Coordinates of C-alpha atoms in Angstrom, one line a residue:
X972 CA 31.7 71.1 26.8
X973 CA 29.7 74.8 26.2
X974 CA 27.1 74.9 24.2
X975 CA 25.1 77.9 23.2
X976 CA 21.7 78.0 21.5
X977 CA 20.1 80.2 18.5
X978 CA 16.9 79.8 16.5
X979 CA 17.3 80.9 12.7
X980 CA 13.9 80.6 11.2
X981 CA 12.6 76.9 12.2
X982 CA 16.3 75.4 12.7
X983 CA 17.6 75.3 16.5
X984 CA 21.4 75.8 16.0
X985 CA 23.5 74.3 18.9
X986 CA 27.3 76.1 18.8
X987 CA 29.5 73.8 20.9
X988 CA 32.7 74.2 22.1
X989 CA 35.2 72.3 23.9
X990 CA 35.9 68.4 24.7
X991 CA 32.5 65.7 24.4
X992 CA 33.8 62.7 26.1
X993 CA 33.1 60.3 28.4
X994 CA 30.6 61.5 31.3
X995 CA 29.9 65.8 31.8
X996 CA 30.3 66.4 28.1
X997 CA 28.0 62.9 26.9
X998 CA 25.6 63.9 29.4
X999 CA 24.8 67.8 28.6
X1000 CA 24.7 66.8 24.7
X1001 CA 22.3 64.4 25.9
X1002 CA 20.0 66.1 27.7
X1003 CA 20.3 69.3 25.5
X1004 CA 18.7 67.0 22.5
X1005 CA 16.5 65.2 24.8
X1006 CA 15.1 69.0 26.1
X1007 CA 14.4 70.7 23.0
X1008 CA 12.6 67.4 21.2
X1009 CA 10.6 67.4 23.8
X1010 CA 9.6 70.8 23.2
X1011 CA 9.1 70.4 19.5
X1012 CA 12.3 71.1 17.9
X1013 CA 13.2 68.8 15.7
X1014 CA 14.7 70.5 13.1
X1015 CA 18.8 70.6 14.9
X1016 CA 21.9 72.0 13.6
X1017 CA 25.1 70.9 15.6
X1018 CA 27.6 73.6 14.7
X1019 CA 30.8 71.5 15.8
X1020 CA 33.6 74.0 14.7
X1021 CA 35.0 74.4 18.4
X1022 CA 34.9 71.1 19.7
X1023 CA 38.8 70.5 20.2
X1024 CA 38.4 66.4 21.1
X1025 CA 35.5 63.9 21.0
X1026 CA 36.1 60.6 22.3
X1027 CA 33.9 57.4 21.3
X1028 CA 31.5 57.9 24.3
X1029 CA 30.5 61.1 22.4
X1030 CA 30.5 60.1 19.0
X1031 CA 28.5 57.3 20.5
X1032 CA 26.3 59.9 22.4
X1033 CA 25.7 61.9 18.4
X1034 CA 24.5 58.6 17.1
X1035 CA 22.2 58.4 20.0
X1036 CA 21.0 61.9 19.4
X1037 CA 20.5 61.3 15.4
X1038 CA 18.4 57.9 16.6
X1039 CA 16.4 59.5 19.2
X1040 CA 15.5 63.1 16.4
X1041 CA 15.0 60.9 13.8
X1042 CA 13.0 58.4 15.4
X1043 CA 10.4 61.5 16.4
X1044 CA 10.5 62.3 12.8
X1045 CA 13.0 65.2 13.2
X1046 CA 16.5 66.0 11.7
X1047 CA 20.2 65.7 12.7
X1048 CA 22.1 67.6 11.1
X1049 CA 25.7 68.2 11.7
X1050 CA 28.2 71.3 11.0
X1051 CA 32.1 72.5 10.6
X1052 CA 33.7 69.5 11.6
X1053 CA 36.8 69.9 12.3
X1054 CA 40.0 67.8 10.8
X1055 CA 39.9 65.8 13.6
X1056 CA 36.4 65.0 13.6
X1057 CA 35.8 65.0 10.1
X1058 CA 38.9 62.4 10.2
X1059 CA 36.7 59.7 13.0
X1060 CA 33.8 60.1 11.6
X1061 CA 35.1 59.0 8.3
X1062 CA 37.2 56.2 9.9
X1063 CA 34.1 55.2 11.8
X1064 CA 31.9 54.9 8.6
X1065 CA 29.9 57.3 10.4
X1066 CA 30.3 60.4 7.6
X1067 CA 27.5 58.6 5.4
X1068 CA 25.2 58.3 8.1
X1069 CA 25.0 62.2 9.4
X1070 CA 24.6 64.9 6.9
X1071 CA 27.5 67.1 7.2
X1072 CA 27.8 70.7 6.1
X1073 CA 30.6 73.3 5.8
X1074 CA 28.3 76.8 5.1
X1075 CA 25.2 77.0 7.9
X1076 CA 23.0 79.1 5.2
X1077 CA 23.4 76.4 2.8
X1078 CA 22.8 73.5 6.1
X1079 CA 20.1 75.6 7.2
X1080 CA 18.2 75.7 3.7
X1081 CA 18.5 72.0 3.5
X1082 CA 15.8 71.3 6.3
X1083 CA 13.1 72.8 4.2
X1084 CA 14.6 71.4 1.4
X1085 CA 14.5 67.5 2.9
X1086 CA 10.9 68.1 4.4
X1087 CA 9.4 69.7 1.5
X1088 CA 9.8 67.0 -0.3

């Protein structure tokens, strides 16, 4: 798993690419949420659109993520899923639990829409 970081205004977008699985891939999405909440972000964008294969360790390690941002009053948002795992999160229930987006302006906007409220 690569992962590359970008602000755009107050959201920290994480591009990911490759395989999250079971040990080196869990672990660096774990400690790249665990970093920046722990500097303040907590507004996070997971732009997923290159991840080629996620096993249940990593879908296990975004639900840990989405605990750990939400329970420090912060946002999990998730982005370009691909077939594949658009397809297991839906099969694992787990689509109405992330917000999922398809266009990052519109992904991005939401933040300031869901804390302005």
């Amino acid at each position: 798993m690569k992962a590359t970081m970008r602000q755009v205004d107050s959201v920290t977008v994480f591009d990911i690419s490759g395989r999250i699985t079971l040990g080196e891939g869990c672990t660096q999405l774990r400690e790249l949420i665990r970093n920046h909440l722990a500097k303040g972000n907590k507004k996070l964008l997971l732009n997923l659109a290159d991840v080629t294969y996620i096993d249940s360790s990593g879908i296990g390690e975004l639900v840990s993520a989405y605990t750990a941002v939400s329970s420090q009053g912060g946002q999990l948002k998730l982005l370009n899923l691909t077939k594949k795992v658009h397809d297991l999160l839906q099969i694992t229930k787990l689509l109405t639990v992330f917000d999922v987006h398809d266009d990052e302006v519109k992904a991005i906007s939401s933040f300031d829409k869901a804390t302005s409220v």
